[in-house]
CSV table of C-alpha atoms in Angstrom, one decimal:
chain,number,residue,atom,x,y,z
A,1,ASP,CA,-23.2,9.2,4.4
A,2,LEU,CA,-19.8,8.7,2.8
A,3,ASN,CA,-19.6,11.6,0.3
A,4,ARG,CA,-21.4,14.2,-1.8
A,5,TYR,CA,-20.3,14.6,-5.3
A,6,VAL,CA,-20.2,18.1,-7.0
A,7,PRO,CA,-19.7,19.1,-10.6
A,8,GLY,CA,-16.5,17.6,-12.0
A,9,ASP,CA,-16.4,14.6,-9.7
A,10,THR,CA,-16.2,11.1,-11.0
A,11,PHE,CA,-17.7,8.0,-9.5
A,12,GLY,CA,-18.6,4.3,-10.2
A,13,TYR,CA,-15.3,3.3,-11.8
A,14,VAL,CA,-14.3,1.0,-9.0
A,15,SER,CA,-17.1,-1.4,-9.7
A,16,ALA,CA,-16.7,-0.9,-13.5
A,17,ILE,CA,-13.0,-1.7,-13.4
A,18,THR,CA,-12.9,-4.5,-10.8
A,19,GLY,CA,-16.1,-6.3,-11.8
A,20,ASN,CA,-17.2,-6.3,-8.2
A,21,PRO,CA,-20.6,-5.1,-7.0
A,22,HIS,CA,-21.0,-1.5,-6.0
A,23,SER,CA,-19.9,-1.0,-2.4
A,24,SER,CA,-22.3,2.0,-1.7
A,25,THR,CA,-25.6,3.5,-2.8
A,26,LEU,CA,-25.8,6.6,-4.9
A,27,ILE,CA,-28.8,8.8,-5.0
A,28,ALA,CA,-29.3,12.2,-6.6
A,29,ALA,CA,-29.4,14.8,-3.8
A,30,THR,CA,-30.7,17.5,-6.2
A,31,ASP,CA,-31.7,17.7,-9.8
A,32,CYS,CA,-28.5,17.0,-11.7
A,33,ILE,CA,-26.9,16.0,-15.0
A,34,VAL,CA,-24.4,13.1,-15.1
A,35,ILE,CA,-22.3,11.7,-18.0
A,36,ARG,CA,-22.1,7.9,-18.3
A,37,LEU,CA,-18.9,6.7,-19.8
A,38,THR,CA,-17.5,3.3,-20.9
A,39,LEU,CA,-14.1,2.4,-19.5
A,40,GLU,CA,-12.5,3.1,-22.9
A,41,SER,CA,-14.0,6.6,-23.2
A,42,PHE,CA,-13.2,7.2,-19.5
A,43,PHE,CA,-9.5,6.6,-20.0
A,44,GLU,CA,-9.6,8.7,-23.2
A,45,TYR,CA,-11.2,11.5,-21.3
A,46,LEU,CA,-8.6,11.4,-18.5
A,47,ARG,CA,-5.8,11.5,-21.1
A,48,LYS,CA,-7.2,14.7,-22.5
A,49,ASN,CA,-8.0,16.2,-19.1
A,50,PRO,CA,-4.9,15.8,-16.8
A,51,GLU,CA,-6.4,18.0,-14.1
A,52,VAL,CA,-9.2,15.4,-13.7
A,53,PHE,CA,-6.7,12.6,-13.6
A,54,LEU,CA,-4.8,14.2,-10.8
A,55,LYS,CA,-8.0,15.2,-8.9
A,56,ILE,CA,-9.2,11.6,-9.0
A,57,ILE,CA,-5.9,10.2,-7.8
A,58,SER,CA,-5.7,12.8,-5.0
A,59,TYR,CA,-9.3,12.2,-3.9
A,60,ASN,CA,-8.8,8.5,-3.7
A,61,ALA,CA,-5.4,8.7,-2.1
A,62,GLU,CA,-7.0,10.6,0.8
A,63,LYS,CA,-9.9,8.1,0.9
A,64,LEU,CA,-7.4,5.2,1.1
A,65,ARG,CA,-5.4,7.0,3.8
A,66,ALA,CA,-8.7,7.4,5.8
A,67,PHE,CA,-9.4,3.7,5.4
A,68,ILE,CA,-5.9,2.7,6.6
A,69,ASP,CA,-6.0,5.1,9.5
A,70,HIS,CA,-9.4,3.6,10.5
A,71,ILE,CA,-8.0,0.1,10.4
A,72,HIS,CA,-4.7,0.9,11.9
A,73,PRO,CA,-5.0,4.2,13.8
A,74,ASP,CA,-1.6,6.0,14.3
A,75,LYS,CA,-0.6,6.6,17.9
A,76,LYS,CA,-0.2,10.3,18.6
A,77,ASP,CA,2.9,11.5,20.4
A,78,LYS,CA,2.7,13.2,23.8
A,79,THR,CA,1.8,16.6,22.2
A,80,GLY,CA,-1.2,15.0,20.4
A,81,SER,CA,0.3,15.7,16.9
A,82,GLU,CA,-0.4,13.0,14.3
A,83,ASP,CA,2.4,14.3,12.0
A,84,SER,CA,5.2,14.7,14.5
A,85,PRO,CA,8.7,14.1,13.0
A,86,GLU,CA,9.7,12.5,16.3
A,87,LYS,CA,7.6,9.5,15.3
A,88,LEU,CA,10.6,8.5,13.1
A,89,ILE,CA,12.7,8.0,16.3
A,90,SER,CA,9.9,5.9,17.9
A,91,ASN,CA,9.7,3.8,14.8
A,92,ALA,CA,13.5,3.4,14.8
A,93,LYS,CA,13.4,2.0,18.3
A,94,ILE,CA,10.8,-0.6,17.3
A,95,TYR,CA,12.9,-1.6,14.3
A,96,LEU,CA,15.9,-2.0,16.6
A,97,GLU,CA,13.9,-4.2,18.9
A,98,HIS,CA,13.1,-6.5,16.0
A,99,GLU,CA,16.8,-6.4,14.8
A,100,GLN,CA,16.0,-4.4,11.6
A,101,SER,CA,19.0,-2.2,11.7
A,102,LYS,CA,18.7,-0.9,8.1
A,103,LEU,CA,15.1,0.3,8.7
A,104,ALA,CA,16.2,1.9,12.0
A,105,CYS,CA,19.1,3.8,10.5
A,106,PHE,CA,17.1,4.8,7.5
A,107,SER,CA,14.4,6.3,9.8
A,108,LEU,CA,16.9,8.1,11.9
A,109,LYS,CA,18.7,9.6,8.9
A,110,LYS,CA,15.4,10.7,7.4
A,111,TYR,CA,14.6,12.4,10.7
A,112,LEU,CA,17.9,14.1,10.9
A,113,GLU,CA,18.0,15.3,7.3
A,114,GLY,CA,14.3,15.8,6.7
A,115,THR,CA,12.5,19.1,6.5
A,116,PHE,CA,9.2,19.0,8.3
A,117,THR,CA,6.3,21.4,8.7
A,118,LYS,CA,6.6,21.0,12.4
A,119,GLU,CA,9.9,22.0,14.0
A,120,LYS,CA,12.1,19.2,15.3
A,121,ASP,CA,12.7,19.0,19.1
A,122,PRO,CA,16.4,19.8,19.7
A,123,ASP,CA,16.6,17.2,22.5
A,124,LYS,CA,15.2,14.6,20.1
A,125,VAL,CA,17.7,15.6,17.4
A,126,TYR,CA,20.5,14.9,19.9
A,127,GLU,CA,18.8,11.5,20.8
A,128,ALA,CA,18.6,10.5,17.2
A,129,GLN,CA,22.2,11.4,16.5
A,130,ALA,CA,23.3,9.3,19.5
A,131,MET,CA,21.2,6.4,18.4
A,132,LEU,CA,22.6,6.5,14.9
A,133,ALA,CA,26.2,6.9,16.1
A,134,LYS,CA,25.7,3.8,18.3
A,135,GLU,CA,24.1,1.7,15.6
A,136,ASN,CA,26.0,2.7,12.5
A,137,PRO,CA,28.0,6.0,12.6
A,138,LYS,CA,28.9,5.8,8.9
A,139,TYR,CA,25.4,5.2,7.6
A,140,THR,CA,24.3,7.1,4.6
A,141,LEU,CA,21.0,7.0,2.7
A,142,PRO,CA,21.1,4.6,-0.2
A,143,ASN,CA,21.7,5.8,-3.8
A,144,TYR,CA,20.3,3.1,-6.1
A,145,PRO,CA,21.7,2.6,-9.6
A,146,TYR,CA,19.7,3.7,-12.7
A,147,TYR,CA,18.0,1.1,-14.9
A,148,SER,CA,17.3,3.0,-18.1
A,149,ASP,CA,17.1,6.7,-17.2
A,150,ASP,CA,17.3,8.9,-14.1
A,151,SER,CA,13.7,8.1,-13.1
A,152,THR,CA,14.1,4.3,-13.1
A,153,PHE,CA,16.0,2.4,-10.4
A,154,VAL,CA,17.3,-1.1,-9.7
A,155,LEU,CA,16.7,-2.4,-6.2
A,156,LYS,CA,17.9,-5.6,-4.4
A,157,LYS,CA,15.6,-7.5,-2.1
A,158,GLY,CA,15.4,-5.6,1.2
A,159,ASP,CA,16.3,-2.2,-0.2
A,160,ILE,CA,14.3,0.6,1.3
A,161,ILE,CA,12.3,3.1,-0.8
A,162,PHE,CA,10.7,5.1,1.9
A,163,VAL,CA,9.7,4.7,5.6
A,164,GLU,CA,6.6,5.4,7.5
A,165,ASP,CA,6.4,9.0,8.9
A,166,GLU,CA,9.2,10.4,6.8
A,167,ALA,CA,8.6,13.9,5.5
A,168,GLU,CA,6.5,14.3,2.4
A,169,ASP,CA,8.3,14.6,-1.0
A,170,GLU,CA,7.2,15.0,-4.6
A,171,TYR,CA,7.6,11.4,-5.7
A,172,PHE,CA,5.4,8.4,-6.2
A,173,TYR,CA,6.3,5.1,-7.8
A,174,ILE,CA,5.4,2.3,-10.2
A,175,THR,CA,6.7,-1.2,-9.9
A,176,LEU,CA,8.1,-2.2,-13.4
A,177,GLN,CA,9.7,-5.6,-12.4
A,178,GLY,CA,9.7,-7.7,-9.2
A,179,SER,CA,7.6,-6.7,-6.2
A,180,VAL,CA,7.5,-4.2,-3.3
A,181,LYS,CA,6.2,-4.8,0.2
A,182,ILE,CA,4.1,-2.1,1.8
A,183,SER,CA,3.9,-2.3,5.6
A,184,LYS,CA,2.9,-0.3,8.7
A,185,LEU,CA,3.9,-0.5,12.4
A,186,VAL,CA,0.9,-1.4,14.6
A,187,ASP,CA,1.3,-1.9,18.3
A,188,GLY,CA,5.1,-2.4,17.9
A,189,HIS,CA,4.8,-5.0,15.1
A,190,GLU,CA,5.0,-4.9,11.4
A,191,PHE,CA,1.6,-5.2,9.6
A,192,ILE,CA,1.7,-5.9,5.9
A,193,LEU,CA,-0.7,-3.8,3.9
A,194,GLY,CA,0.2,-5.4,0.6
A,195,ILE,CA,2.8,-6.9,-1.7
A,196,LEU,CA,2.7,-5.0,-5.0
A,197,SER,CA,3.7,-6.6,-8.3
A,198,LYS,CA,4.5,-5.3,-11.8
A,199,GLY,CA,2.5,-2.2,-12.9
A,200,GLU,CA,1.3,-1.3,-9.4
A,201,ILE,CA,1.5,2.2,-8.1
A,202,PHE,CA,2.5,3.2,-4.5
A,203,GLY,CA,3.5,6.3,-2.5
A,204,GLU,CA,0.9,8.6,-4.1
A,205,MET,CA,-0.9,9.4,-0.9
A,206,ALA,CA,2.0,11.5,0.5
A,207,ILE,CA,2.8,13.6,-2.6
A,208,LEU,CA,-0.8,14.4,-3.6
A,209,ASN,CA,-1.9,15.3,-0.1
A,210,GLN,CA,1.2,17.0,1.4
A,211,ARG,CA,1.3,14.5,4.3
A,212,SER,CA,4.1,12.4,5.8
A,213,ARG,CA,4.5,8.9,4.5
A,214,ASN,CA,1.7,6.7,5.8
A,215,ALA,CA,3.6,3.4,5.4
A,216,THR,CA,7.0,1.8,4.6
A,217,ALA,CA,8.0,0.5,1.1
A,218,VAL,CA,10.7,-2.1,0.8
A,219,ALA,CA,11.8,-4.3,-2.1
A,220,PHE,CA,10.2,-7.7,-1.5
A,221,GLU,CA,12.4,-9.2,-4.1
A,222,ASP,CA,14.9,-7.8,-6.7
A,223,CYS,CA,12.9,-5.2,-8.6
A,224,VAL,CA,12.9,-2.2,-10.9
A,225,ILE,CA,10.8,0.9,-10.0
A,226,GLN,CA,10.0,4.1,-11.8
A,227,ARG,CA,9.8,7.3,-9.8
A,228,LEU,CA,7.3,10.0,-11.0
A,229,THR,CA,5.8,13.2,-9.9
A,230,ALA,CA,2.3,14.5,-10.4
A,231,ASN,CA,3.6,16.9,-13.1
A,232,THR,CA,5.5,14.2,-15.1
A,233,ILE,CA,3.2,11.2,-14.9
A,234,LEU,CA,1.1,12.1,-18.0
A,235,GLU,CA,4.3,12.9,-20.0
A,236,LYS,CA,6.1,9.7,-19.2
A,237,VAL,CA,3.4,7.1,-18.8
A,238,ASP,CA,1.8,5.5,-21.9
A,239,GLU,CA,-1.8,4.6,-22.4
A,240,SER,CA,-1.5,1.0,-21.1
A,241,ILE,CA,0.2,2.1,-17.9
A,242,LEU,CA,-2.3,4.8,-17.3
A,243,THR,CA,-5.1,2.2,-17.6
A,244,LYS,CA,-3.1,0.0,-15.2
A,245,ILE,CA,-2.9,2.8,-12.7
A,246,PHE,CA,-6.6,3.1,-12.6
A,247,HIS,CA,-7.1,-0.6,-12.3
A,248,VAL,CA,-4.7,-0.4,-9.3
A,249,ILE,CA,-6.6,2.5,-7.7
A,250,ALA,CA,-9.9,0.8,-8.1
A,251,ARG,CA,-8.7,-2.5,-6.7
A,252,SER,CA,-7.0,-0.7,-3.8
A,253,LEU,CA,-10.3,1.0,-2.9
A,254,TRP,CA,-12.2,-2.3,-3.1
A,255,TYR,CA,-9.6,-4.0,-1.0
A,256,ALA,CA,-9.8,-1.2,1.6
A,257,PHE,CA,-13.6,-1.6,1.9
A,258,GLN,CA,-13.1,-5.3,2.5
A,259,ARG,CA,-10.5,-4.6,5.2
A,260,VAL,CA,-12.9,-2.3,7.0
A,261,TYR,CA,-15.6,-5.1,6.9
A,262,MET,CA,-13.0,-7.5,8.3
A,263,LEU,CA,-12.8,-5.5,11.5
A,264,LYS,CA,-16.1,-7.0,12.5
A,265,VAL,CA,-14.7,-10.6,12.3
A,266,SER,CA,-13.4,-12.0,15.6
A,267,ASP,CA,-12.4,-15.6,14.5
A,268,PRO,CA,-8.8,-15.6,13.3
A,269,ASN,CA,-9.5,-18.6,11.0
A,270,VAL,CA,-12.2,-16.6,9.3
A,271,LYS,CA,-9.9,-13.6,9.0
A,272,LEU,CA,-7.3,-15.7,7.2
A,273,TYR,CA,-9.8,-17.2,4.8
A,274,ILE,CA,-11.2,-13.7,4.0
A,275,GLN,CA,-7.7,-12.4,3.4
A,276,LEU,CA,-7.0,-15.1,0.9
A,277,GLN,CA,-10.4,-14.7,-0.7
A,278,MET,CA,-9.7,-11.0,-1.1
A,279,LEU,CA,-6.3,-11.7,-2.7
A,280,ILE,CA,-7.8,-14.2,-5.1
A,281,ALA,CA,-10.5,-11.7,-6.1
A,282,ASP,CA,-7.8,-9.0,-6.4
A,283,GLU,CA,-5.8,-11.3,-8.8
A,284,LEU,CA,-9.0,-12.1,-10.9
A,285,ALA,CA,-9.7,-8.3,-11.2
A,286,LYS,CA,-6.4,-7.7,-13.0
A,287,PRO,CA,-6.9,-7.1,-16.8
A,288,GLU,CA,-4.5,-9.9,-17.8
A,289,SER,CA,-6.0,-12.4,-15.4
A,290,GLU,CA,-7.2,-15.8,-16.5
A,291,LYS,CA,-10.7,-15.8,-15.2
A,292,GLY,CA,-11.1,-19.6,-15.1
A,293,LYS,CA,-7.9,-20.2,-13.2
A,294,ASP,CA,-8.3,-22.6,-10.2
A,295,LYS,CA,-4.8,-22.7,-8.6
A,296,PHE,CA,-3.3,-19.6,-7.1
A,297,VAL,CA,0.3,-19.2,-5.9
A,298,PHE,CA,1.2,-16.1,-3.8
A,299,ARG,CA,4.8,-15.1,-3.2
A,300,PHE,CA,4.6,-14.7,0.5
A,301,SER,CA,5.0,-16.9,3.5
A,302,LEU,CA,2.5,-18.0,6.1
A,303,GLN,CA,4.1,-15.6,8.6
A,304,GLU,CA,3.6,-12.7,6.2
A,305,LEU,CA,0.0,-13.8,5.6
A,306,LEU,CA,-0.5,-13.7,9.4
A,307,ARG,CA,0.9,-10.2,9.6
A,308,MET,CA,-1.6,-9.1,6.9
A,309,VAL,CA,-4.4,-9.8,9.4
A,310,GLY,CA,-2.6,-8.8,12.6
A,311,ILE,CA,-2.0,-12.3,13.9
A,312,LEU,CA,1.4,-12.6,15.6
A,313,ASP,CA,1.4,-16.0,17.2
A,314,ILE,CA,1.9,-18.7,14.5
A,315,ASN,CA,1.7,-21.6,17.0
A,316,SER,CA,-1.7,-20.6,18.3
A,317,ASP,CA,-4.3,-23.3,18.5
A,318,ARG,CA,-6.8,-20.6,17.5
A,319,ILE,CA,-5.8,-21.0,13.8
A,320,ASN,CA,-5.6,-24.8,13.7
A,321,GLU,CA,-8.6,-25.0,11.4
A,322,PHE,CA,-6.9,-22.9,8.8
A,323,LEU,CA,-3.5,-24.6,9.2
A,324,SER,CA,-5.1,-28.1,8.8
A,325,ASP,CA,-6.9,-27.2,5.5
A,326,GLN,CA,-5.5,-29.7,2.9
A,327,ASN,CA,-6.5,-27.3,0.1
A,328,LEU,CA,-3.8,-24.9,1.3
A,329,SER,CA,0.0,-25.2,1.5
A,330,PHE,CA,2.7,-23.0,2.8
A,331,SER,CA,6.4,-23.7,2.0
A,332,HIS,CA,9.5,-22.1,0.6
A,333,GLY,CA,8.0,-18.6,1.0
A,334,LEU,CA,4.9,-19.4,-1.1
A,335,ALA,CA,1.2,-19.6,-0.2
A,336,VAL,CA,-0.8,-21.9,-2.5
A,337,VAL,CA,-4.5,-22.3,-2.9
A,338,LYS,CA,-4.7,-25.6,-4.8
A,339,ASP,CA,-8.4,-25.5,-5.9
A,340,ARG,CA,-10.1,-22.1,-5.9
A,341,PHE,CA,-13.5,-23.7,-6.3
A,342,LEU,CA,-13.1,-25.9,-3.2
A,343,PHE,CA,-11.9,-22.8,-1.4
A,344,ASP,CA,-14.9,-20.8,-2.5
A,345,ALA,CA,-17.2,-23.6,-1.4
A,346,LYS,CA,-15.7,-23.7,2.1
């Protein structure tokens, strides 16, 4: 059993939006009345009922968090707390080990300046201060330039938007130009959850569920992002973006289901093929997608693809089958599937 829906709940739109089969079975538990909507009337209904819009985003944000936690369970600190602010210090140590000074300093600063539901350990505060003083005593949190108004910002490649485990805040974001990388630390290494392009939403899980950030968001390339709150999104976002947001939510849920299924796969070659297949299906689910498209070019490297499935050793003979596939190429930071139909057949 995954869920029980009560009056006011909405279901079925993931399959309707993505065009993929239903991922679960739905049966009436009691006598009930349901309303069946087309996508057009669904979006119109949400526009007129913002409380339903926010409820659906909040519900699915929690659902996505549960999927991510299942795939990549967070390590608890010594007190057993999952939302300990001191995790920011642990993360900073990992970033320093991997020579990612900007992420380490950002994490330490967010720890020192953040307000958390759990009180900070005075000894850990001193440790964080000492670490920051050693790495970069003059570090300050970035203040990115405005693009068109005070809710839209310009970022350069590598600029940090938020980091995993920082305190919750009221903002979530939409990518207007460029792309953003979402990642998570797993067993001391970066695991890429996704690379989000124009129109995609991120950061909603924290602000709608009053939890610390579940992942890190960094500009994957030069980009423009819009910062919104739950209260302003319906005022500032037009109909086309609202529709896009729900496409993103539906695709994210479908993607999360596939990642859970992938846990059963042991062969790393198969994992990589499944990951690419999911990314192709994700592209085809976008409203503007060309459905008959046969060549797909993704703006990430082989190393980044490996990190999407948790493979750290690029030289391993265990992925030789995948690396020797002539239908695939990896160069200049790009991953290319030359013929989607040959790929599907394999």
